[in-house]
mmCIF file of C-alpha atoms in Angstrom:
data_model
loop_
_atom_site.group_PDB
_atom_site.id
_atom_site.type_symbol
_atom_site.label_atom_id
_atom_site.label_comp_id
_atom_site.label_asym_id
_atom_site.label_seq_id
_atom_site.Cartn_x
_atom_site.Cartn_y
_atom_site.Cartn_z
ATOM 1 C CA UNK P 1 120.444 -38.877 14.386
ATOM 2 C CA UNK P 2 121.660 -38.236 10.846
ATOM 3 C CA UNK P 3 119.170 -38.090 7.984
ATOM 4 C CA UNK P 4 120.525 -41.404 6.659
ATOM 5 C CA UNK P 5 119.604 -43.058 9.965
ATOM 6 C CA UNK P 6 116.179 -41.444 9.903
ATOM 7 C CA UNK P 7 115.507 -42.787 6.420
ATOM 8 C CA UNK P 8 116.767 -46.219 7.469
ATOM 9 C CA UNK P 9 114.348 -46.163 10.411
ATOM 10 C CA UNK P 10 111.429 -45.171 8.187
ATOM 11 C CA UNK P 11 112.358 -47.900 5.702
ATOM 12 C CA UNK P 12 112.646 -50.540 8.417
ATOM 13 C CA UNK P 13 109.229 -49.539 9.773
ATOM 14 C CA UNK P 14 107.751 -49.412 6.238
ATOM 15 C CA UNK P 15 106.682 -45.911 7.161
ATOM 16 C CA UNK P 16 105.887 -42.893 5.003
ATOM 17 C CA UNK P 17 105.714 -39.158 5.664
ATOM 18 C CA UNK P 18 102.621 -37.906 3.836
ATOM 19 C CA UNK P 19 100.892 -34.570 3.338
ATOM 20 C CA UNK P 20 97.331 -35.106 2.174
ATOM 21 C CA UNK P 21 94.693 -33.225 0.243
ATOM 22 C CA UNK P 22 91.964 -32.555 2.811
ATOM 23 C CA UNK P 23 88.463 -33.453 1.618
ATOM 24 C CA UNK P 24 86.696 -31.014 3.987
ATOM 25 C CA UNK P 25 87.248 -27.498 2.623
ATOM 26 C CA UNK P 26 83.728 -26.141 2.569
ATOM 27 C CA UNK P 27 84.645 -23.321 4.964
ATOM 28 C CA UNK P 28 87.534 -21.991 2.864
ATOM 29 C CA UNK P 29 85.445 -20.211 0.253
ATOM 30 C CA UNK P 30 86.298 -19.406 -3.344
ATOM 31 C CA UNK P 31 90.032 -19.150 -2.632
ATOM 32 C CA UNK P 32 90.263 -22.783 -1.521
ATOM 33 C CA UNK P 33 92.932 -24.853 -3.235
ATOM 34 C CA UNK P 34 91.491 -28.201 -4.260
ATOM 35 C CA UNK P 35 92.965 -31.435 -5.619
ATOM 36 C CA UNK P 36 95.389 -31.574 -7.324
ATOM 37 C CA UNK P 37 96.403 -27.915 -6.951
ATOM 38 C CA UNK P 38 96.754 -28.134 -3.165
ATOM 39 C CA UNK P 39 99.193 -31.044 -3.487
ATOM 40 C CA UNK P 40 101.144 -29.295 -6.246
ATOM 41 C CA UNK P 41 101.488 -26.254 -4.006
ATOM 42 C CA UNK P 42 102.777 -28.420 -1.140
ATOM 43 C CA UNK P 43 105.381 -29.930 -3.469
ATOM 44 C CA UNK P 44 106.536 -26.423 -4.412
ATOM 45 C CA UNK P 45 106.602 -25.257 -0.788
ATOM 46 C CA UNK P 46 108.891 -28.094 0.276
ATOM 47 C CA UNK P 47 111.071 -28.286 -2.822
ATOM 48 C CA UNK P 48 111.623 -24.655 -3.757
ATOM 49 C CA UNK P 49 110.359 -22.304 -1.059
ATOM 50 C CA UNK P 50 111.597 -24.429 1.879
ATOM 51 C CA UNK P 51 108.380 -23.749 3.801
ATOM 52 C CA UNK P 52 106.684 -26.138 6.218
ATOM 53 C CA UNK P 53 103.746 -28.386 5.531
ATOM 54 C CA UNK P 54 102.031 -30.533 8.145
ATOM 55 C CA UNK P 55 102.259 -34.271 7.555
ATOM 56 C CA UNK P 56 101.372 -37.598 9.100
ATOM 57 C CA UNK P 57 103.810 -40.450 9.631
ATOM 58 C CA UNK P 58 102.031 -43.669 8.735
ATOM 59 C CA UNK P 59 102.829 -47.374 8.402
ATOM 60 C CA UNK P 60 100.759 -50.482 7.595
ATOM 61 C CA UNK P 61 99.259 -50.810 11.079
ATOM 62 C CA UNK P 62 98.781 -47.093 11.655
ATOM 63 C CA UNK P 63 97.207 -45.219 8.749
ATOM 64 C CA UNK P 64 95.932 -41.981 10.270
ATOM 65 C CA UNK P 65 95.941 -39.208 7.669
ATOM 66 C CA UNK P 66 94.136 -35.907 7.062
ATOM 67 C CA UNK P 67 92.909 -37.121 3.662
ATOM 68 C CA UNK P 68 92.749 -40.052 1.258
ATOM 69 C CA UNK P 69 95.527 -38.988 -1.126
ATOM 70 C CA UNK P 70 98.736 -37.071 -0.580
ATOM 71 C CA UNK P 71 102.378 -36.535 -1.403
ATOM 72 C CA UNK P 72 105.151 -38.676 0.083
ATOM 73 C CA UNK P 73 107.987 -36.488 1.387
ATOM 74 C CA UNK P 74 111.651 -37.390 1.848
ATOM 75 C CA UNK P 75 113.434 -34.928 4.172
ATOM 76 C CA UNK P 76 116.762 -33.674 2.873
ATOM 77 C CA UNK P 77 118.141 -33.364 6.409
ATOM 78 C CA UNK P 78 116.948 -33.866 9.967
ATOM 79 C CA UNK P 79 116.581 -30.084 10.161
ATOM 80 C CA UNK P 80 113.801 -30.504 7.603
ATOM 81 C CA UNK P 81 111.689 -32.039 10.389
ATOM 82 C CA UNK P 82 110.795 -28.892 12.304
ATOM 83 C CA UNK P 83 108.326 -30.379 14.792
ATOM 84 C CA UNK P 84 107.209 -33.829 15.955
ATOM 85 C CA UNK P 85 103.944 -34.632 17.755
ATOM 86 C CA UNK P 86 102.555 -38.109 18.444
ATOM 87 C CA UNK P 87 99.001 -36.884 17.854
ATOM 88 C CA UNK P 88 97.326 -34.052 15.948
ATOM 89 C CA UNK P 89 99.551 -31.078 16.767
ATOM 90 C CA UNK P 90 96.889 -28.548 15.826
ATOM 91 C CA UNK P 91 99.495 -26.479 14.057
ATOM 92 C CA UNK P 92 98.773 -23.232 12.244
ATOM 93 C CA UNK P 93 100.778 -20.655 10.354
ATOM 94 C CA UNK P 94 102.179 -17.757 12.385
ATOM 95 C CA UNK P 95 101.631 -14.708 10.136
ATOM 96 C CA UNK P 96 104.540 -12.863 11.767
ATOM 97 C CA UNK P 97 107.205 -15.518 11.278
ATOM 98 C CA UNK P 98 105.768 -17.554 8.412
ATOM 99 C CA UNK P 99 106.473 -20.694 10.456
ATOM 100 C CA UNK P 100 104.046 -23.247 11.857
ATOM 101 C CA UNK P 101 103.268 -23.246 15.578
ATOM 102 C CA UNK P 102 101.424 -25.756 17.744
ATOM 103 C CA UNK P 103 101.940 -28.772 19.941
ATOM 104 C CA UNK P 104 105.048 -30.844 19.433
ATOM 105 C CA UNK P 105 108.773 -30.815 20.016
ATOM 106 C CA UNK P 106 111.855 -30.195 17.881
ATOM 107 C CA UNK P 107 113.304 -33.141 16.000
ATOM 108 C CA UNK P 108 115.143 -35.679 18.159
ATOM 109 C CA UNK P 109 115.932 -39.369 18.153
ATOM 110 C CA UNK P 110 113.539 -39.762 21.077
ATOM 111 C CA UNK P 111 110.818 -37.990 19.126
ATOM 112 C CA UNK P 112 111.237 -40.454 16.275
ATOM 113 C CA UNK P 113 111.056 -43.371 18.719
ATOM 114 C CA UNK P 114 107.933 -41.905 20.364
ATOM 115 C CA UNK P 115 106.261 -41.650 16.959
ATOM 116 C CA UNK P 116 106.301 -45.425 16.640
ATOM 117 C CA UNK P 117 105.910 -46.360 20.303
ATOM 118 C CA UNK P 118 103.441 -43.809 21.701
ATOM 119 C CA UNK P 119 101.343 -42.668 18.755
ATOM 120 C CA UNK P 120 97.754 -41.803 19.591
ATOM 121 C CA UNK P 121 96.526 -40.312 16.354
ATOM 122 C CA UNK P 122 97.860 -38.459 13.372
ATOM 123 C CA UNK P 123 101.573 -38.437 14.270
ATOM 124 C CA UNK P 124 101.927 -34.906 12.984
ATOM 125 C CA UNK P 125 105.373 -34.013 11.688
ATOM 126 C CA UNK P 126 106.026 -30.607 10.161
ATOM 127 C CA UNK P 127 108.393 -30.794 7.207
ATOM 128 C CA UNK P 128 110.217 -28.338 4.980
ATOM 129 C CA UNK P 129 113.088 -28.701 2.486
ATOM 130 C CA UNK P 130 112.051 -32.139 1.218
ATOM 131 C CA UNK P 131 111.810 -34.086 -2.017
ATOM 132 C CA UNK P 132 108.483 -35.510 -3.145
ATOM 133 C CA UNK P 133 109.082 -39.173 -3.951
ATOM 134 C CA UNK P 134 105.573 -40.478 -4.539
ATOM 135 C CA UNK P 135 101.819 -40.108 -4.240
ATOM 136 C CA UNK P 136 100.145 -42.070 -1.435
ATOM 137 C CA UNK P 137 96.564 -43.332 -1.776
ATOM 138 C CA UNK P 138 94.995 -44.746 1.373
ATOM 139 C CA UNK P 139 92.575 -47.034 -0.441
ATOM 140 C CA UNK P 140 94.420 -50.040 -1.952
ATOM 141 C CA UNK P 141 91.998 -49.862 -4.880
ATOM 142 C CA UNK P 142 93.610 -46.511 -5.704
ATOM 143 C CA UNK P 143 90.580 -44.288 -5.401
ATOM 144 C CA UNK P 144 90.229 -41.291 -3.105
ATOM 145 C CA UNK P 145 87.659 -38.772 -1.903
ATOM 146 C CA UNK P 146 88.767 -35.189 -2.561
ATOM 147 C CA UNK P 147 87.191 -31.752 -2.356
ATOM 148 C CA UNK P 148 85.744 -30.284 -5.542
ATOM 149 C CA UNK P 149 83.427 -27.554 -6.752
ATOM 150 C CA UNK P 150 79.866 -28.803 -7.204
ATOM 151 C CA UNK P 151 77.342 -27.382 -9.660
ATOM 152 C CA UNK P 152 74.037 -28.046 -7.884
ATOM 153 C CA UNK P 153 72.112 -27.966 -11.154
ATOM 154 C CA UNK P 154 73.971 -31.111 -12.227
ATOM 155 C CA UNK P 155 72.906 -33.119 -9.182
ATOM 156 C CA UNK P 156 70.321 -35.851 -9.670
ATOM 157 C CA UNK P 157 68.395 -34.538 -6.673
ATOM 158 C CA UNK P 158 68.528 -30.909 -7.813
ATOM 159 C CA UNK P 159 65.478 -28.725 -7.161
ATOM 160 C CA UNK P 160 65.181 -25.004 -7.962
ATOM 161 C CA UNK P 161 64.968 -24.153 -4.271
ATOM 162 C CA UNK P 162 68.611 -25.247 -3.989
ATOM 163 C CA UNK P 163 69.733 -22.314 -6.124
ATOM 164 C CA UNK P 164 72.498 -22.274 -8.710
ATOM 165 C CA UNK P 165 75.517 -21.143 -6.693
ATOM 166 C CA UNK P 166 78.440 -23.577 -6.818
ATOM 167 C CA UNK P 167 79.714 -24.981 -3.520
ATOM 168 C CA UNK P 168 82.597 -27.116 -2.300
ATOM 169 C CA UNK P 169 81.630 -30.752 -1.932
ATOM 170 C CA UNK P 170 83.473 -33.964 -2.616
ATOM 171 C CA UNK P 171 83.927 -36.530 -5.322
ATOM 172 C CA UNK P 172 85.951 -39.675 -5.964
ATOM 173 C CA UNK P 173 89.119 -39.613 -8.050
ATOM 174 C CA UNK P 174 90.502 -42.844 -9.446
ATOM 175 C CA UNK P 175 93.948 -44.063 -10.419
ATOM 176 C CA UNK P 176 93.892 -42.621 -13.943
ATOM 177 C CA UNK P 177 93.064 -39.100 -12.758
ATOM 178 C CA UNK P 178 95.681 -39.240 -10.008
ATOM 179 C CA UNK P 179 98.332 -40.511 -12.428
ATOM 180 C CA UNK P 180 97.446 -37.809 -14.951
ATOM 181 C CA UNK P 181 97.828 -35.096 -12.315
ATOM 182 C CA UNK P 182 101.263 -36.375 -11.216
ATOM 183 C CA UNK P 183 102.709 -38.290 -14.181
ATOM 184 C CA UNK P 184 106.317 -38.332 -12.939
ATOM 185 C CA UNK P 185 105.605 -39.765 -9.486
ATOM 186 C CA UNK P 186 104.933 -43.385 -8.469
ATOM 187 C CA UNK P 187 101.558 -44.032 -6.871
ATOM 188 C CA UNK P 188 101.807 -45.984 -3.633
ATOM 189 C CA UNK P 189 99.593 -47.639 -1.059
ATOM 190 C CA UNK P 190 99.807 -50.236 1.706
ATOM 191 C CA UNK P 191 98.871 -53.809 0.906
ATOM 192 C CA UNK P 192 99.394 -56.925 3.030
ATOM 193 C CA UNK P 193 101.803 -55.109 5.330
ATOM 194 C CA UNK P 194 103.972 -53.684 2.528
ATOM 195 C CA UNK P 195 104.390 -50.467 0.572
ATOM 196 C CA UNK P 196 103.398 -51.272 -3.001
ATOM 197 C CA UNK P 197 102.948 -49.363 -6.246
ATOM 198 C CA UNK P 198 99.825 -49.477 -8.415
ATOM 199 C CA UNK P 199 101.080 -52.667 -10.073
ATOM 200 C CA UNK P 200 101.455 -54.419 -6.715
ATOM 201 C CA UNK P 201 105.256 -54.283 -6.684
ATOM 202 C CA UNK P 202 106.867 -53.863 -3.252
ATOM 203 C CA UNK P 203 108.837 -50.603 -3.122
ATOM 204 C CA UNK P 204 111.019 -48.689 -0.642
ATOM 205 C CA UNK P 205 110.802 -44.996 -1.535
ATOM 206 C CA UNK P 206 113.400 -43.920 1.038
ATOM 207 C CA UNK P 207 116.173 -46.244 -0.085
#
């Protein structure tokens, strides 16, 4: 399968390849990359460094992602799809090779077909060497829960026993904040079985 055929298949299915900002990062400590820096890093990894990021393949009737907001990736070749799994592949970075390892198989036409016919969860695809063509927001109202640093002293329920040390919690970002973070990219969601931008216009990012 050539990359043109892959993109035609994704377009026909109204499917997107997305890498999301995970909201649950409380165990990553002070070095954790939070929104929007984690998404900016993923863009750089795919565009410049040609390194893998784990993604989900989603479409209007199957929106299983690892977060509420993420980048939409367009592979530059079929070799950019390094691994396909019809569920959560549980991949991790191999420190010796710098590549991702886990469940899944190399790219194939059958693997693409299985993604749409036998999916049981996150449809994890690992992608490198790709263009970022949009920002996906799961909520059609264009708001998303992301990880953030929390100052406990600013909480309404704060009590001195809680201490003053900052911790990673979550908060809601809205359209304006997302657009400000990524001003050159269209913001997309699913609505009424279509891919639409924030103005409700039907779009096809892989065409």
